PDB file of C-alpha atoms in Angstrom:
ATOM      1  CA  UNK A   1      34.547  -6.371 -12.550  1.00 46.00           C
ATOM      2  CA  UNK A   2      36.220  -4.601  -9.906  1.00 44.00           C
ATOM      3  CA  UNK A   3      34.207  -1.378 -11.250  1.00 41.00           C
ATOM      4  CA  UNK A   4      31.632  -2.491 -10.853  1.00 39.00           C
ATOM      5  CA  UNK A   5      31.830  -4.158  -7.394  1.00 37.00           C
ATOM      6  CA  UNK A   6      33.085  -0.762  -5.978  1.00 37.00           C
ATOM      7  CA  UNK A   7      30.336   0.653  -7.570  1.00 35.00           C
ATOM      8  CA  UNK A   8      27.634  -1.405  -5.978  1.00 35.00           C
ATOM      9  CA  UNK A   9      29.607  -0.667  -2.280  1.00 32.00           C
ATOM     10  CA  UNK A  10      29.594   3.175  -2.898  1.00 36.00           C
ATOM     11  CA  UNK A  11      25.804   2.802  -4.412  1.00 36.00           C
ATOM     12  CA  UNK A  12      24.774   1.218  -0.626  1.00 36.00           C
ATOM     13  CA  UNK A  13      26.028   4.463   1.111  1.00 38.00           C
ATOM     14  CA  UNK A  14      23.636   6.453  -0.966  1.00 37.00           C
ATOM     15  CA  UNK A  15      20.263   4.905   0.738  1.00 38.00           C
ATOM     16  CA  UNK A  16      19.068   7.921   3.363  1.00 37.00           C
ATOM     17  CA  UNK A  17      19.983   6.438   6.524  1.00 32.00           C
ATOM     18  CA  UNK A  18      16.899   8.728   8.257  1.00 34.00           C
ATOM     19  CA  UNK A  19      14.334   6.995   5.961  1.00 39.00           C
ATOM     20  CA  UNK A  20      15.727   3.761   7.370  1.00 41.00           C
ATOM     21  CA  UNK A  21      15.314   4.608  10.927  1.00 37.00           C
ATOM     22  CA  UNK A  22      11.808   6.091  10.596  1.00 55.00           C
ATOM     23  CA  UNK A  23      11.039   2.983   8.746  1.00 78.00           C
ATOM     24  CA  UNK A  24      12.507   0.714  11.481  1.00 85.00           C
ATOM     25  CA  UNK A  25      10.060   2.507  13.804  1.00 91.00           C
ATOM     26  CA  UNK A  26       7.123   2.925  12.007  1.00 90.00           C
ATOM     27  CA  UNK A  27       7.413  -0.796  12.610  1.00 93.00           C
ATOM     28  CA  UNK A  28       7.807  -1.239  15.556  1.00 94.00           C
ATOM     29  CA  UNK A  29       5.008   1.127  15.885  1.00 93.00           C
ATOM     30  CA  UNK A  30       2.699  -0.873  14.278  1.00 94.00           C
ATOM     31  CA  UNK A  31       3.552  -3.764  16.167  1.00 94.00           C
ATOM     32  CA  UNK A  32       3.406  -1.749  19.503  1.00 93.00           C
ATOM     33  CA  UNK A  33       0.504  -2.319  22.087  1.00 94.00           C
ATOM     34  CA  UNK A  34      -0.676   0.604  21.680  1.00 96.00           C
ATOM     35  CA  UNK A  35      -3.728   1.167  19.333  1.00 97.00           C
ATOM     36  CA  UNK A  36      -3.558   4.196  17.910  1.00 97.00           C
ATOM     37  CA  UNK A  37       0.312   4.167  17.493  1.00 96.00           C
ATOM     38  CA  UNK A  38      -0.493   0.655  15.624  1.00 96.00           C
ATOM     39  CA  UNK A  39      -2.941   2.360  13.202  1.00 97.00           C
ATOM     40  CA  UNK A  40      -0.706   5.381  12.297  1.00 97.00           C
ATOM     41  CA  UNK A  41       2.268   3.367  11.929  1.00 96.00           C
ATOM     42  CA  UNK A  42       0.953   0.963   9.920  1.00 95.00           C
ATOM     43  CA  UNK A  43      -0.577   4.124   7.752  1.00 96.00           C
ATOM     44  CA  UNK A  44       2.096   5.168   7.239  1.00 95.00           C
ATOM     45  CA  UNK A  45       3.636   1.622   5.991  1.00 94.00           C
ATOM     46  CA  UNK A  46       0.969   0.842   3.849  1.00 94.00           C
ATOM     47  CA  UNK A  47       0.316   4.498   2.063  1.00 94.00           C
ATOM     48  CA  UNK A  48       4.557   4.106   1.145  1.00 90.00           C
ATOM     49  CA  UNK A  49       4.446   0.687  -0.775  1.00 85.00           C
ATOM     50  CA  UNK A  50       8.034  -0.073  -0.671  1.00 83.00           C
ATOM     51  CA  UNK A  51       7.213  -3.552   1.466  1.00 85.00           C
ATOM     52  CA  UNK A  52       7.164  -6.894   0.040  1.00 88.00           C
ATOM     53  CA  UNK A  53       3.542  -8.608  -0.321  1.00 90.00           C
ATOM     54  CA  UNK A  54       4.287 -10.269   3.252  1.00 91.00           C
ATOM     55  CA  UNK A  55       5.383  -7.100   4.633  1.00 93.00           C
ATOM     56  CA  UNK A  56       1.455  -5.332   3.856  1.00 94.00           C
ATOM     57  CA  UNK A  57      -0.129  -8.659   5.264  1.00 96.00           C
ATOM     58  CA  UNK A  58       1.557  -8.143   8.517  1.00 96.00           C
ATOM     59  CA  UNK A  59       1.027  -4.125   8.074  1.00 96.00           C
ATOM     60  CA  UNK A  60      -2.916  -4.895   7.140  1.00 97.00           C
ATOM     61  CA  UNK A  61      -2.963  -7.445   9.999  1.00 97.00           C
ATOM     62  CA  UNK A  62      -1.411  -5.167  12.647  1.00 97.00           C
ATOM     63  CA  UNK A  63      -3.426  -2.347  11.618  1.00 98.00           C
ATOM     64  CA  UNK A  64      -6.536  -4.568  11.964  1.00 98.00           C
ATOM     65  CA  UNK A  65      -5.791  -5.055  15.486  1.00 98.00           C
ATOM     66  CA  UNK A  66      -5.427  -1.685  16.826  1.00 98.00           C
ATOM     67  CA  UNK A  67      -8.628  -1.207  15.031  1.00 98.00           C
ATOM     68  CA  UNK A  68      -9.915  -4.098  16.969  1.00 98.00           C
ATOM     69  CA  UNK A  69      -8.328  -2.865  20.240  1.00 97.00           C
ATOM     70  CA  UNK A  70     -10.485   0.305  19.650  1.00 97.00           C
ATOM     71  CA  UNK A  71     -13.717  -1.735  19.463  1.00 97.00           C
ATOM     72  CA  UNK A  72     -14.130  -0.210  15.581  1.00 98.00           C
ATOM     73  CA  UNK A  73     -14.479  -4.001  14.162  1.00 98.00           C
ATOM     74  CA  UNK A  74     -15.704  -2.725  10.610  1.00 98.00           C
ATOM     75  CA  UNK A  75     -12.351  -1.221   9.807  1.00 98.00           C
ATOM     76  CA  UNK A  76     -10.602  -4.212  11.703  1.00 98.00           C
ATOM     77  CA  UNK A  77     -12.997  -6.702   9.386  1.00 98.00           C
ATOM     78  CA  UNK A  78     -11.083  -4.651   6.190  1.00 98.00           C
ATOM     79  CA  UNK A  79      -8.106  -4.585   6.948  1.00 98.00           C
ATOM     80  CA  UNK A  80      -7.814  -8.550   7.829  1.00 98.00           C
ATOM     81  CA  UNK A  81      -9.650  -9.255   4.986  1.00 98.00           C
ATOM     82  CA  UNK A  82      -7.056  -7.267   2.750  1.00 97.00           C
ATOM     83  CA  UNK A  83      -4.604  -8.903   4.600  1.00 97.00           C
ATOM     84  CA  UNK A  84      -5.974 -12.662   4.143  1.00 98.00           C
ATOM     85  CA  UNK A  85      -6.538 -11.461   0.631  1.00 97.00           C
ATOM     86  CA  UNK A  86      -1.878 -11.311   0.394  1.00 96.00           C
ATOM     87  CA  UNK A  87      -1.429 -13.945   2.527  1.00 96.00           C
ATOM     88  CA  UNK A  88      -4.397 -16.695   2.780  1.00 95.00           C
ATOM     89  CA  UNK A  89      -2.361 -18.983   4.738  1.00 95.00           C
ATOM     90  CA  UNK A  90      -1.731 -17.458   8.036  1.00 96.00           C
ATOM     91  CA  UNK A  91      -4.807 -18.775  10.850  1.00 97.00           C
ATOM     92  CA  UNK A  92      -4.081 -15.655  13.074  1.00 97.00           C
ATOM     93  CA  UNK A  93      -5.471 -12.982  10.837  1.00 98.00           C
ATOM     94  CA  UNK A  94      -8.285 -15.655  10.070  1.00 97.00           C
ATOM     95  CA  UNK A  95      -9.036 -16.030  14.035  1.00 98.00           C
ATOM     96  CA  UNK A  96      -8.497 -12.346  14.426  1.00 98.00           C
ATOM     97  CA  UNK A  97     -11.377 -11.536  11.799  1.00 98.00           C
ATOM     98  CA  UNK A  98     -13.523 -14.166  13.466  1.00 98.00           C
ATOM     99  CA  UNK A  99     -13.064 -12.488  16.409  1.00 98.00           C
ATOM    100  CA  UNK A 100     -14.632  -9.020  15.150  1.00 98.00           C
ATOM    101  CA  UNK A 101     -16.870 -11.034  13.455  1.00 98.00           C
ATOM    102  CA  UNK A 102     -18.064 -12.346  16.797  1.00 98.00           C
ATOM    103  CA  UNK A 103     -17.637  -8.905  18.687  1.00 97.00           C
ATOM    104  CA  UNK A 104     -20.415  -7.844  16.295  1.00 98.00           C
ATOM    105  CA  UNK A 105     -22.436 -10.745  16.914  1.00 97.00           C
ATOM    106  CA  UNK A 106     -22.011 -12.193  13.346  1.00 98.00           C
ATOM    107  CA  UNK A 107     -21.601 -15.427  14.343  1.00 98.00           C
ATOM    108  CA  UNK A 108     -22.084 -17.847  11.247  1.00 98.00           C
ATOM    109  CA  UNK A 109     -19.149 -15.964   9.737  1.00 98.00           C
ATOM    110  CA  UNK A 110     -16.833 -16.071  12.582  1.00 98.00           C
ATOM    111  CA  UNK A 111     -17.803 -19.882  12.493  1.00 98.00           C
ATOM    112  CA  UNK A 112     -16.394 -19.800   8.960  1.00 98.00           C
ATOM    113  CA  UNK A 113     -13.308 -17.865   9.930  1.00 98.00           C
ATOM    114  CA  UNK A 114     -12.938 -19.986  12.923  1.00 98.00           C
ATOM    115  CA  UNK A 115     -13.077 -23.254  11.183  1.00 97.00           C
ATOM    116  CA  UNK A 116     -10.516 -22.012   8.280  1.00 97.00           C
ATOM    117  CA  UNK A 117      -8.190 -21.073  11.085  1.00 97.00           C
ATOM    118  CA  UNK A 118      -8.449 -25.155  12.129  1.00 97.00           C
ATOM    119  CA  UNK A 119      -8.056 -25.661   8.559  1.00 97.00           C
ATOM    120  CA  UNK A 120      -4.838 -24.236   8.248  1.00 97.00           C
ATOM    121  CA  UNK A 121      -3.148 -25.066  11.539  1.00 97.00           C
ATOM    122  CA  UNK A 122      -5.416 -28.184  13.238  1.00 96.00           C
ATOM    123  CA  UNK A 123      -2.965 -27.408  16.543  1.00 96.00           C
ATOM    124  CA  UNK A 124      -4.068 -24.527  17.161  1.00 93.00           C
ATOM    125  CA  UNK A 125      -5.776 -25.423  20.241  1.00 91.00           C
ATOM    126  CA  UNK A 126      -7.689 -22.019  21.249  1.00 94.00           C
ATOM    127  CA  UNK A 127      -9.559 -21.799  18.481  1.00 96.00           C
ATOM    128  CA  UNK A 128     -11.143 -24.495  18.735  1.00 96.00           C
ATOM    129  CA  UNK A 129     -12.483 -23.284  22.226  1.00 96.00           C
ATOM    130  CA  UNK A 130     -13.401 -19.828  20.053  1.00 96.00           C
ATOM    131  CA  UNK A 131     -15.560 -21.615  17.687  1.00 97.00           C
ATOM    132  CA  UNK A 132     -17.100 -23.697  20.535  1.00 95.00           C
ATOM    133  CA  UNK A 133     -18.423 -20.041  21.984  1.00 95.00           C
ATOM    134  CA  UNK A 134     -19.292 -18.600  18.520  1.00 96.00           C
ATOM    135  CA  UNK A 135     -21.761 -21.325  17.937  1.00 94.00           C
ATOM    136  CA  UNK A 136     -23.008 -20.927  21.999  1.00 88.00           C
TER     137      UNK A 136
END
């Protein structure tokens, strides 16, 4: 037993610490304000597929917004729908492809994205002002 414990400690120090770092700020990257750091960040996440399914939502998500930051709301549209495709319960990524879907004057379906966002969290009291404009 004790073999094996010290070989699980010794088998930690083997992980490339570098790989860690650049890891640790790929994300913080892709959670940056800055658009085009958010896209190749989140690249960068996404093309390595070592995250957990939560962990590509979020990537897909953040992604999406930098794409929506640079007004290019078809790649935004993809990339929250692959998102809300891992993780169908979070309302952000839901308002956030409403959102494009309004930018682009597609309004029944940001009604539709809009109203699943009130689905999921009925408190979420801006989007209810969002959906209110989208059918304006």
């Amino acid at each position: 037993m004790r073999t094996a414990a010290a070989f699980f400690l010794a088998s930690l120090f083997l992980v490339p610490l570098p790989a860690l770092a650049d890891s640790d700020k790929d994300w913080d990257d892709c959670a940056s304000d800055d658009a085009d750091r958010m896209i190749a960040a989140c690249d960068r996440i996404i093309a390595e597929g070592n995250e957990r399914k939560v962990n590509f939502a979020i990537a897909y998500y953040n992604r999406g917004l930098g794409y929506q930051k640079k007004g290019d709301h078809a790649k935004a549209i993809a990339d929250f729908t692959r998102s809300i495709k891992i993780n169908a319960s979070d309302p952000q990524t839901c308002r956030a492809r409403g959102s494009s879907y309004a930018d682009i004057s597609e309004y029944d379906l940001a009604i539709a994205d809009y109203t699943e966002t009130i689905r999921l969290d009925p408190n979420f009291a801006d989007i209810y002002f969002d959906r209110g404009w989208a059918y304006a």
